[in-house]
PDB file of C-alpha atoms and ligand atoms in Angstrom:
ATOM      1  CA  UNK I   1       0.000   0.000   0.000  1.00 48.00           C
ATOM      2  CA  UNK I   2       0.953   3.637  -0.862  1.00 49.00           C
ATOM      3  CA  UNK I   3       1.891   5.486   1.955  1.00 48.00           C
ATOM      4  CA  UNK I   4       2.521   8.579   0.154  1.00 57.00           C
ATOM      5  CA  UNK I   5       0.400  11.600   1.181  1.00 69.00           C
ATOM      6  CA  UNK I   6      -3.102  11.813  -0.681  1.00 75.00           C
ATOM      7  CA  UNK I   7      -4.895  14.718  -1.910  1.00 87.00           C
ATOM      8  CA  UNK I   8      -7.826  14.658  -0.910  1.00 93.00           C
ATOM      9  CA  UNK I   9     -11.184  16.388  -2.169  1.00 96.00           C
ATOM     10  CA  UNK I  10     -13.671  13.702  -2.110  1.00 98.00           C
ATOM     11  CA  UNK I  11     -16.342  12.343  -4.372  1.00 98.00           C
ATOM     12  CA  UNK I  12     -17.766  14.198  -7.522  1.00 98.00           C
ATOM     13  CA  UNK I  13     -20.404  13.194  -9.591  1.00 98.00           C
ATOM     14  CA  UNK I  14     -21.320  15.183 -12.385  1.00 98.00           C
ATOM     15  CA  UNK I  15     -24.092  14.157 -15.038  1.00 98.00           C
ATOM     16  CA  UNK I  16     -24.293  10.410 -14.431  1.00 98.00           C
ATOM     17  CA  UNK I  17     -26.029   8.820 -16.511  1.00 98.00           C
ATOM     18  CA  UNK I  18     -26.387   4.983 -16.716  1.00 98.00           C
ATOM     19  CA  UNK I  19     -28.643   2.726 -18.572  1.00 98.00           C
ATOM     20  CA  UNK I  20     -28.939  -0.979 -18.657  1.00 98.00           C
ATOM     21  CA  UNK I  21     -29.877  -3.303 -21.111  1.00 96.00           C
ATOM     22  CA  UNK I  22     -33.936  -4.375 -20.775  1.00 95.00           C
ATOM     23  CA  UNK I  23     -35.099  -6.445 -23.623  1.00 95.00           C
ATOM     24  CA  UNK I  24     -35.096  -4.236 -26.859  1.00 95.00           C
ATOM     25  CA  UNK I  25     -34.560  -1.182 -24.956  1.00 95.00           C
ATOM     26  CA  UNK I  26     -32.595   0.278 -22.005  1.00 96.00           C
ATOM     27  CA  UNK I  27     -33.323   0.795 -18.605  1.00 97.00           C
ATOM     28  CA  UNK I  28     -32.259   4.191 -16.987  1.00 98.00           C
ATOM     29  CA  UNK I  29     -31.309   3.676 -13.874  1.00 98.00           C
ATOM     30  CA  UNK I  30     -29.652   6.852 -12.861  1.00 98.00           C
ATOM     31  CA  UNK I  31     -30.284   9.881 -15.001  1.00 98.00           C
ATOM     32  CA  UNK I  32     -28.199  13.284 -14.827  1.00 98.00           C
ATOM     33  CA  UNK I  33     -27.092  12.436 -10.852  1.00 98.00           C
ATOM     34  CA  UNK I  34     -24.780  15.252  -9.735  1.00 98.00           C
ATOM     35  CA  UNK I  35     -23.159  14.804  -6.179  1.00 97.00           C
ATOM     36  CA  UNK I  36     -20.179  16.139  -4.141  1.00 98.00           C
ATOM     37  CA  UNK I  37     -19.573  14.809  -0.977  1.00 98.00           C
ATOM     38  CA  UNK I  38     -16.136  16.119   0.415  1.00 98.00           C
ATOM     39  CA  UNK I  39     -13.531  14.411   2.584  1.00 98.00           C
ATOM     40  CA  UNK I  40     -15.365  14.433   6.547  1.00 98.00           C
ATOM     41  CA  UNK I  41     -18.807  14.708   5.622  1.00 98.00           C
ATOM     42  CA  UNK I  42     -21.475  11.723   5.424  1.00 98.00           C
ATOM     43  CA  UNK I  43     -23.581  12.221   3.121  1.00 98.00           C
ATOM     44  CA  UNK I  44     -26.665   9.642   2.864  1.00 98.00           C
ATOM     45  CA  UNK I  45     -28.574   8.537  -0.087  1.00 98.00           C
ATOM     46  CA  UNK I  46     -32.613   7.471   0.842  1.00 97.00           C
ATOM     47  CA  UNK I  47     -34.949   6.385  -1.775  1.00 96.00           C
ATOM     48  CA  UNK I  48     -37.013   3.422  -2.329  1.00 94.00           C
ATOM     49  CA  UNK I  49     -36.514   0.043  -3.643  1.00 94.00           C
ATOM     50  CA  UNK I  50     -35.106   0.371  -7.531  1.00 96.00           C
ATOM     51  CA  UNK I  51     -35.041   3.912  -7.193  1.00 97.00           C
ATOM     52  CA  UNK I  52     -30.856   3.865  -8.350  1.00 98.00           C
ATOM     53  CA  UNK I  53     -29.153   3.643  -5.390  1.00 97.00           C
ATOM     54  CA  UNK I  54     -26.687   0.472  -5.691  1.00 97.00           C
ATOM     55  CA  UNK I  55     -25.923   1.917  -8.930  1.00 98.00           C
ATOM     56  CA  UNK I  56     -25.105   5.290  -7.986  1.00 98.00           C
ATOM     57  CA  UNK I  57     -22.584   3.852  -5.713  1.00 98.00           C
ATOM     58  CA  UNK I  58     -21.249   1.038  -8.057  1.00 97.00           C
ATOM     59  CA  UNK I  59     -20.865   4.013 -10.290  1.00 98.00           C
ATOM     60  CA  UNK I  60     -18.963   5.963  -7.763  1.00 98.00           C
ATOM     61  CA  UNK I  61     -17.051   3.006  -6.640  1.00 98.00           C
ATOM     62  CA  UNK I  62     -15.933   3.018 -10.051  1.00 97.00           C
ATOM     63  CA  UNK I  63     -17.148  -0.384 -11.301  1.00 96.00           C
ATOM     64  CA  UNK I  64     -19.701   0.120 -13.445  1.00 97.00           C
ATOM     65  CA  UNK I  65     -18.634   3.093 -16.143  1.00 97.00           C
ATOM     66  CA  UNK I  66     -21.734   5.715 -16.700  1.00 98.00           C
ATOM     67  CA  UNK I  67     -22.917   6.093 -20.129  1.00 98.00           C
ATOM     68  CA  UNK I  68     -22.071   9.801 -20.152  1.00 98.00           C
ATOM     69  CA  UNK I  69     -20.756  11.605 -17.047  1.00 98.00           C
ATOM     70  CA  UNK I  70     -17.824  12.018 -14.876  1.00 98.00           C
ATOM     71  CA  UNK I  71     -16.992  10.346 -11.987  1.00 98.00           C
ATOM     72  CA  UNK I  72     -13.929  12.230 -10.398  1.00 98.00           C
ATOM     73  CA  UNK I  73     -12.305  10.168  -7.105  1.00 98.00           C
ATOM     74  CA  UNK I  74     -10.097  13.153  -5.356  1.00 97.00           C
ATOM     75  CA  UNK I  75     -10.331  15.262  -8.476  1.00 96.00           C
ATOM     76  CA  UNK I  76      -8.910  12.135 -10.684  1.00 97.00           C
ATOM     77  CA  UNK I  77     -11.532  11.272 -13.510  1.00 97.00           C
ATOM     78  CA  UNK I  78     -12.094   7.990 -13.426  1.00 97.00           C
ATOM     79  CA  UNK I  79     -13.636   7.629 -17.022  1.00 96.00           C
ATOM     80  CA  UNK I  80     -10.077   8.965 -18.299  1.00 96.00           C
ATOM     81  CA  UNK I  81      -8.546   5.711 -16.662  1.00 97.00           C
ATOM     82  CA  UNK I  82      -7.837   2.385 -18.324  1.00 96.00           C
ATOM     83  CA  UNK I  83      -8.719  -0.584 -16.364  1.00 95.00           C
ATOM     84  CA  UNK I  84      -5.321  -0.664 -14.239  1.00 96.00           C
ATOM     85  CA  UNK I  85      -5.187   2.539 -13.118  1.00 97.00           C
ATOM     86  CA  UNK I  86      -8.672   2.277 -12.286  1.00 96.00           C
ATOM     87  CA  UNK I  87      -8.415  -0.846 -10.177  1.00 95.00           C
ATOM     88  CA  UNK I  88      -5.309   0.706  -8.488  1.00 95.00           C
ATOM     89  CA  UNK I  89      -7.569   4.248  -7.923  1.00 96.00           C
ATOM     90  CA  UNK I  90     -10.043   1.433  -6.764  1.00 96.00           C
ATOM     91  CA  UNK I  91      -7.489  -0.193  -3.957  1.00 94.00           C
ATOM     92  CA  UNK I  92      -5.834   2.888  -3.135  1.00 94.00           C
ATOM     93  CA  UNK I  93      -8.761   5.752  -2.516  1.00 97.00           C
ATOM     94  CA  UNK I  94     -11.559   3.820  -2.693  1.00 98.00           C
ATOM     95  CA  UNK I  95     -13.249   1.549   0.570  1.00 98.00           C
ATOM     96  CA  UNK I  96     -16.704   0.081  -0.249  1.00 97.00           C
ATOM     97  CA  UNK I  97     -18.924  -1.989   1.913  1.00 96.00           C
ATOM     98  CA  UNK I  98     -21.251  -3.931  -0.229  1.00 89.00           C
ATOM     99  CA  UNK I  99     -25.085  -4.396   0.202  1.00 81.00           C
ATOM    100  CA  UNK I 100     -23.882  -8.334   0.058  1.00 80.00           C
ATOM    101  CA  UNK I 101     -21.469  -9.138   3.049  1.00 76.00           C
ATOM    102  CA  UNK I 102     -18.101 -10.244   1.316  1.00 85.00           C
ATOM    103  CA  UNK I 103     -16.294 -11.765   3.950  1.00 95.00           C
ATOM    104  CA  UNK I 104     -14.392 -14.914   3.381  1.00 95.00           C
ATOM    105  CA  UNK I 105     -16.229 -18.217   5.325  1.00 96.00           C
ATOM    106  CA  UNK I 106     -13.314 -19.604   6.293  1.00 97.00           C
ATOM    107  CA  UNK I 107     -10.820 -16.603   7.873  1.00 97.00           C
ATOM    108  CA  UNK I 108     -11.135 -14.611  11.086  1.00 98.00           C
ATOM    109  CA  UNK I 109     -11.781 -11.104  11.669  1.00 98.00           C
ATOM    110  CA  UNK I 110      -8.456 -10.201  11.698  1.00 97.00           C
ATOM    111  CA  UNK I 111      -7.618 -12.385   8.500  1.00 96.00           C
ATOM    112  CA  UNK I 112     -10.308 -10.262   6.596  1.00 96.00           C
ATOM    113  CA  UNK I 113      -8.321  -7.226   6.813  1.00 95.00           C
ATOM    114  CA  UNK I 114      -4.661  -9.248   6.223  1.00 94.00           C
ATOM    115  CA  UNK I 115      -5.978 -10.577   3.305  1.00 92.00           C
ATOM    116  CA  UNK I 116      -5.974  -7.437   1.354  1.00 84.00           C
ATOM    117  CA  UNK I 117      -2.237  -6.805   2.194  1.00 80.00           C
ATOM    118  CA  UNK I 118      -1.254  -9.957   0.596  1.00 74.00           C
ATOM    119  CA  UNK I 119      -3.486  -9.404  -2.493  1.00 69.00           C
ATOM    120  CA  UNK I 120      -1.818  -5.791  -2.192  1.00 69.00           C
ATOM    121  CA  UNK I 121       1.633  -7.728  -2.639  1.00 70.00           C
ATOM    122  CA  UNK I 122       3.111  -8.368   0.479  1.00 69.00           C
ATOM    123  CA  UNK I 123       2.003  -7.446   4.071  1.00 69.00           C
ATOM    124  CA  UNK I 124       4.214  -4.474   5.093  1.00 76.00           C
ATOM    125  CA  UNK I 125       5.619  -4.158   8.755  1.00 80.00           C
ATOM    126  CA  UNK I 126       3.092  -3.230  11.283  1.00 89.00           C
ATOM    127  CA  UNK I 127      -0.098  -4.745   9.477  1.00 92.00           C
ATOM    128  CA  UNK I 128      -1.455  -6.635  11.726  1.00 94.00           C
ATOM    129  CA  UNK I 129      -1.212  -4.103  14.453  1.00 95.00           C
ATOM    130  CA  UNK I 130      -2.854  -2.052  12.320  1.00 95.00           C
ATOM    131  CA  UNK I 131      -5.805  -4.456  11.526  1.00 96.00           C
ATOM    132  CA  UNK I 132      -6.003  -5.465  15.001  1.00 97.00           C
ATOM    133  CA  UNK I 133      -6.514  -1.202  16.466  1.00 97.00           C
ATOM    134  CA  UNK I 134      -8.407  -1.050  13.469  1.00 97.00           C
ATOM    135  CA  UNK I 135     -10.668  -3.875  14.729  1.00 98.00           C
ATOM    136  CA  UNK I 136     -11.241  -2.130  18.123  1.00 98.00           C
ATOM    137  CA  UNK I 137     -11.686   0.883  17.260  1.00 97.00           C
ATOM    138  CA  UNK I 138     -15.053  -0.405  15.484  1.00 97.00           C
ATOM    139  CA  UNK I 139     -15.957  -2.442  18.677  1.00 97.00           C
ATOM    140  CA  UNK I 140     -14.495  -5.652  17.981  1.00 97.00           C
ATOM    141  CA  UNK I 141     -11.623  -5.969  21.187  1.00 93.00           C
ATOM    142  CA  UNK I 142      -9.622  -9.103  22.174  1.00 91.00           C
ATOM    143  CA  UNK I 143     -11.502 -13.047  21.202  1.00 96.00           C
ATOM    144  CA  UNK I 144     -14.014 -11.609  18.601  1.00 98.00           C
ATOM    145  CA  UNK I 145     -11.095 -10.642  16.355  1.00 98.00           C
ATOM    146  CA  UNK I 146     -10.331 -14.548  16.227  1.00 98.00           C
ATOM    147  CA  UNK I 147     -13.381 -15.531  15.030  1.00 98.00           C
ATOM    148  CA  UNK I 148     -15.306 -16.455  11.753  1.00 98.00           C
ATOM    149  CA  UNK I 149     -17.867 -14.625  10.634  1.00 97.00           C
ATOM    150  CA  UNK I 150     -21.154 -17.230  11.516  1.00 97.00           C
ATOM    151  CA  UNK I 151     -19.350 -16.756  15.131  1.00 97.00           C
ATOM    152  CA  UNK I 152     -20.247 -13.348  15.038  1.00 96.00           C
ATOM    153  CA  UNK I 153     -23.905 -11.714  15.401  1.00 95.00           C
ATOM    154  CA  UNK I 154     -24.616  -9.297  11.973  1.00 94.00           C
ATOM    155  CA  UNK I 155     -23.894  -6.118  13.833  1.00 95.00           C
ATOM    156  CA  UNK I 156     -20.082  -7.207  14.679  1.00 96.00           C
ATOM    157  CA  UNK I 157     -19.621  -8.995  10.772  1.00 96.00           C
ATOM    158  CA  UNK I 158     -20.851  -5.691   9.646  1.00 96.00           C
ATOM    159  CA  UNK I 159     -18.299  -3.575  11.602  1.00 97.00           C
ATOM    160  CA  UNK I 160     -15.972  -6.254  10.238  1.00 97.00           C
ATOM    161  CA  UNK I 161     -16.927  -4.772   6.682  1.00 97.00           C
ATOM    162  CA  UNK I 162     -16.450  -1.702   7.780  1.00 98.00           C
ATOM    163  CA  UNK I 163     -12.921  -1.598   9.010  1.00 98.00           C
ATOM    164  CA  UNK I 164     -11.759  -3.636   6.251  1.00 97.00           C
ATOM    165  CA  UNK I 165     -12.874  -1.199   3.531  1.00 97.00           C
ATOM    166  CA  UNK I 166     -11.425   1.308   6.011  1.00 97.00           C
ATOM    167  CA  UNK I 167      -7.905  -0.942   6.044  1.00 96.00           C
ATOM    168  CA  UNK I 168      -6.700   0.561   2.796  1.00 93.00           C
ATOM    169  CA  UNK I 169      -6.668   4.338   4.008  1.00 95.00           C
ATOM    170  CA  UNK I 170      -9.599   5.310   1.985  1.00 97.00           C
ATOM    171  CA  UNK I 171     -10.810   9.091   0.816  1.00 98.00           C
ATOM    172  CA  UNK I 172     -14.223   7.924  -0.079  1.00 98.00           C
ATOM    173  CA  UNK I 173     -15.925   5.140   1.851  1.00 98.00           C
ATOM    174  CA  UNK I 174     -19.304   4.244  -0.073  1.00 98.00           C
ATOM    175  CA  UNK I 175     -21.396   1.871   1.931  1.00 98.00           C
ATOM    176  CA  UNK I 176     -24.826   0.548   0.712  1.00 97.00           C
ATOM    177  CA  UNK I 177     -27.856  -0.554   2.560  1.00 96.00           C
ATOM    178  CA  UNK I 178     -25.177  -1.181   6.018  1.00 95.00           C
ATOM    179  CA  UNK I 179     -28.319  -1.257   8.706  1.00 94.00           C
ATOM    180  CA  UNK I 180     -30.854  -3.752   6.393  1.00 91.00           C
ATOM    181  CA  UNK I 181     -30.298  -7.140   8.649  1.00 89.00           C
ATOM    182  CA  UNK I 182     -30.372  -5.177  11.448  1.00 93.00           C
ATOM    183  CA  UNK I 183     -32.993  -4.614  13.933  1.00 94.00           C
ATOM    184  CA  UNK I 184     -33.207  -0.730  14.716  1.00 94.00           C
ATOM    185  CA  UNK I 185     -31.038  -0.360  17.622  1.00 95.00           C
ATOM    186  CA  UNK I 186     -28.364  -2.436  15.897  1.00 95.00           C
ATOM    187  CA  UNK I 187     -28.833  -0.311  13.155  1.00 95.00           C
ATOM    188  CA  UNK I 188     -28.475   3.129  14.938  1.00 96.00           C
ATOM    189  CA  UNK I 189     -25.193   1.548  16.106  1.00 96.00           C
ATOM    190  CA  UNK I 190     -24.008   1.181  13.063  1.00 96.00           C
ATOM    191  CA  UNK I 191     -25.050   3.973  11.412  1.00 97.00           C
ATOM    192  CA  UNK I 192     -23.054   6.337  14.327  1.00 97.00           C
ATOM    193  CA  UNK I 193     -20.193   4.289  13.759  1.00 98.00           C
ATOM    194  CA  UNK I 194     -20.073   5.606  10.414  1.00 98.00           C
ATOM    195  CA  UNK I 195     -20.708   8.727  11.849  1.00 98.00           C
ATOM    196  CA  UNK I 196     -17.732   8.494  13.605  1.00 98.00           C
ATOM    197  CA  UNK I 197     -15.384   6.558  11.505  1.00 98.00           C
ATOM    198  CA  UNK I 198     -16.410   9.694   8.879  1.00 98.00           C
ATOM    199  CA  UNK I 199     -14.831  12.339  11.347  1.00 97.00           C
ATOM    200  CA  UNK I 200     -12.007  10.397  12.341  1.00 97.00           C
ATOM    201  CA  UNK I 201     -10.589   9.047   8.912  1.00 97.00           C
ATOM    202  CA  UNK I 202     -11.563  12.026   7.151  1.00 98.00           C
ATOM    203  CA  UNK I 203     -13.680  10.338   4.522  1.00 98.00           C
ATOM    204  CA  UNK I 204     -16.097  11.648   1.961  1.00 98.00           C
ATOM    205  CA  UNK I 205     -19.133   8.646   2.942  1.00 98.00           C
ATOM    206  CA  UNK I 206     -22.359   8.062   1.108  1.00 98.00           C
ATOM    207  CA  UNK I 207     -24.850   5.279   2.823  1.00 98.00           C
ATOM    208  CA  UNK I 208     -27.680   4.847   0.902  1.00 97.00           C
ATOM    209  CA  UNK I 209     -30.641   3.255   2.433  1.00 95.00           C
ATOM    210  CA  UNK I 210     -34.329   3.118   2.465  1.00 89.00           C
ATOM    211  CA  UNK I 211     -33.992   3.205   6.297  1.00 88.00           C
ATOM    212  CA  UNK I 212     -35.985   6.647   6.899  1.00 88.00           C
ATOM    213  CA  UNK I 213     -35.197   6.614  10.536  1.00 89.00           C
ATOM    214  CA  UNK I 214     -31.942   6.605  10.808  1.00 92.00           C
ATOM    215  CA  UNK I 215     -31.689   9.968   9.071  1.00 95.00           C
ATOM    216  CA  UNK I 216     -31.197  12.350  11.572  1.00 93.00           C
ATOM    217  CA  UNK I 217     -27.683  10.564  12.321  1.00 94.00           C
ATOM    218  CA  UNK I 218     -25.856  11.732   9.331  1.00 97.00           C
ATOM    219  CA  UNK I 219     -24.822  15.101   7.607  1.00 96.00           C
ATOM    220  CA  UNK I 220     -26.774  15.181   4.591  1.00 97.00           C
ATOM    221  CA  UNK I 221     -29.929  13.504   3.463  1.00 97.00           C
ATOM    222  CA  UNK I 222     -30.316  12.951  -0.700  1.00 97.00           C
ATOM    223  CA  UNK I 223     -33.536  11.485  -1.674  1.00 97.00           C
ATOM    224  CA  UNK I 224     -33.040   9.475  -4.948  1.00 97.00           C
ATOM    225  CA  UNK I 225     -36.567   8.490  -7.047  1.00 97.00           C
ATOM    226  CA  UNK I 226     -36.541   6.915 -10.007  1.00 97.00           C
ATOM    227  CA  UNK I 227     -32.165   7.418 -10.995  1.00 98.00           C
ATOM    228  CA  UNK I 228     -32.703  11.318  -9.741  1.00 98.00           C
ATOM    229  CA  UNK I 229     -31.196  12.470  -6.793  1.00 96.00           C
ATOM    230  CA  UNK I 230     -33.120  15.880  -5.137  1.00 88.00           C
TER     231      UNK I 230
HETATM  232  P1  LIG J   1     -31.858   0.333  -5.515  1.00 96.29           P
HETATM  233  O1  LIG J   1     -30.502   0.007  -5.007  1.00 96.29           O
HETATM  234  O2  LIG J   1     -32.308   1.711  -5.163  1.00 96.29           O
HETATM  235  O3  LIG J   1     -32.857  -0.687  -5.109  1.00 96.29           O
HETATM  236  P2  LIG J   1     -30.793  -0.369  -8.145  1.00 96.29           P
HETATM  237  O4  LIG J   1     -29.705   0.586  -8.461  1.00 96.29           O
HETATM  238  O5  LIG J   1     -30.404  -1.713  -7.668  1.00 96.29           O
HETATM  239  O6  LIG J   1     -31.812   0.330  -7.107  1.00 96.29           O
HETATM  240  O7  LIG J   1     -31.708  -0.548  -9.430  1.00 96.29           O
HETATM  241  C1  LIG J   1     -32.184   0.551 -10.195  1.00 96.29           C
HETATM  242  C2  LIG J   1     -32.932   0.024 -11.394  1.00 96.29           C
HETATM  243  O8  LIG J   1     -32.032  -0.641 -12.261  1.00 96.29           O
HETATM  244  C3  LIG J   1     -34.007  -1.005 -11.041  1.00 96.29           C
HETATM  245  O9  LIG J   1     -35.090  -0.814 -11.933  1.00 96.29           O
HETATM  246  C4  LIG J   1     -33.327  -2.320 -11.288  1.00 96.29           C
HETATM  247  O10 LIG J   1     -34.255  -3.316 -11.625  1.00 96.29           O
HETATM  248  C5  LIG J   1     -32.404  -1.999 -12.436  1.00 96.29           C
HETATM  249  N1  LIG J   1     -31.171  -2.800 -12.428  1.00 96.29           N
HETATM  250  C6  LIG J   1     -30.255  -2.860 -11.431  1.00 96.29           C
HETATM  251  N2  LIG J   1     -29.203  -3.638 -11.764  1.00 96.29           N
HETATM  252  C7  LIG J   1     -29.471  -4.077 -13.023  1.00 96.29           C
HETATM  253  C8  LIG J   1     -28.756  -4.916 -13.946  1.00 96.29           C
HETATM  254  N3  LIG J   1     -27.559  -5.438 -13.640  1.00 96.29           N
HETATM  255  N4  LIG J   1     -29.328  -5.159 -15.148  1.00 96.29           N
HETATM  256  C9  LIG J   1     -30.516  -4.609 -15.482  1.00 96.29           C
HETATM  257  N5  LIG J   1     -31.231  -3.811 -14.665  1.00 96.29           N
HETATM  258  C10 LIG J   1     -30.720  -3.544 -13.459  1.00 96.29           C
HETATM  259 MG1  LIG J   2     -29.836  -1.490  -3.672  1.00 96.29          MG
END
């Protein structure tokens, strides 16, 4: 992993537009989104079921490419990117928690966030230190760090997500639907975690969710219908 200084001004958005294929025609799915969210301020993203939201951030995480629109990650347009640089722009700026829970079956806590280092090319001095104050500082001290993920309850596998997309010293932290197997205190929990995690990493987040009470926890509330954000 880099360790060289970043510049960091956040997420930018400008004109998205993205369309998917539907039978003999296409599907908009996000149509003319403009965003900024900049580096310490969590920014959420509420709208109802289909209404855009995964693919405004799979757009923003810089995996799906928008049929016209910029996407700029700390200022650098993504769309201008071949695939390398955009996977390394990916690892190295970006830390995304998917709708999906990711983590491996078979590897601790703490082997969720080493992982990365050796897919990064070689786990530099101090890693698993790292991981480990990284683990606490989300709430997961001492035993629970050891164990798989069906050993822990959703709330702890999903602060597991969180400070392993948080590992790789990300500007923009993009996390969808985080509080949806949650019941509502587990939820809150989680939701002023990334609260928190926002102000003390510095990160530009969007959550989106079609949690409506969880709202008043967060900087900024977005309301997406039908691919447009208000
Ligand atoms: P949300 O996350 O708000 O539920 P999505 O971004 O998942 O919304 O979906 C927006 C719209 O795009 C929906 O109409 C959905 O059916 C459609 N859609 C999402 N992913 C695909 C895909 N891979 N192929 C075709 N249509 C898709
Ligand atoms: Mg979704």
């Amino acid at each position: 992993m880099t360790t060289a200084l970043k510049t960091r001004t956040g997420l930018a958005l400008r004109g998205v537009t993205l369309t998917y294929p539907d039978g003999e025609h296409r599907l908009t799915a996000l149509d003319g989104v403009t965003l900024e969210v900049a580096p310490g301020e969590f920014t959420a993203v509420a709208g109802p079921s289909g209404s855009g939201k995964s693919s405004l951030l799979a757009v923003a995480a810089t995996l799906l490419r928008p049929d016209s629109g910029e996407v700029l990650i700390d200022g650098q347009d993504a769309g201008a990117l071949g695939d390398a640089a955009r996977a390394a722009l990916r690892r190295d700026r970006l830390g995304i928690v998917f709708q999906q829970s990711n983590l491996l079956a078979s590897l601790t806590a703490l082997e969720q966030l080493l992982v990365l280092e050796s897919v990064r090319g070689g786990r530099p001095r101090g890693a698993r230190e790292r991981a480990a104050a990284l683990l606490a500082s989300v709430g997961l001290d001492g035993s629970k760090q050891h164990r798989r993920p069906h050993q822990l309850s959703g709330g702890e596998r999903q602060r597991v997500n969180i400070a392993r997309a948080l590992f790789g010293n990300p500007s923009v932290l993009l996390v969808d639907e985080p509080t949806s197997a949650l019941d509502h205190e587990r939820g809150a929990q989680i939701v002023d975690l990334l609260a928190e995690v926002t102000r003390t990493h510095g990160t530009a987040t969007v959550m989106v969710t079609h949690d409506r009470d969880l709202l008043d926890r967060v900087d900024r509330v977005l309301r997406m219908h039908d691919g447009r954000l208000a």
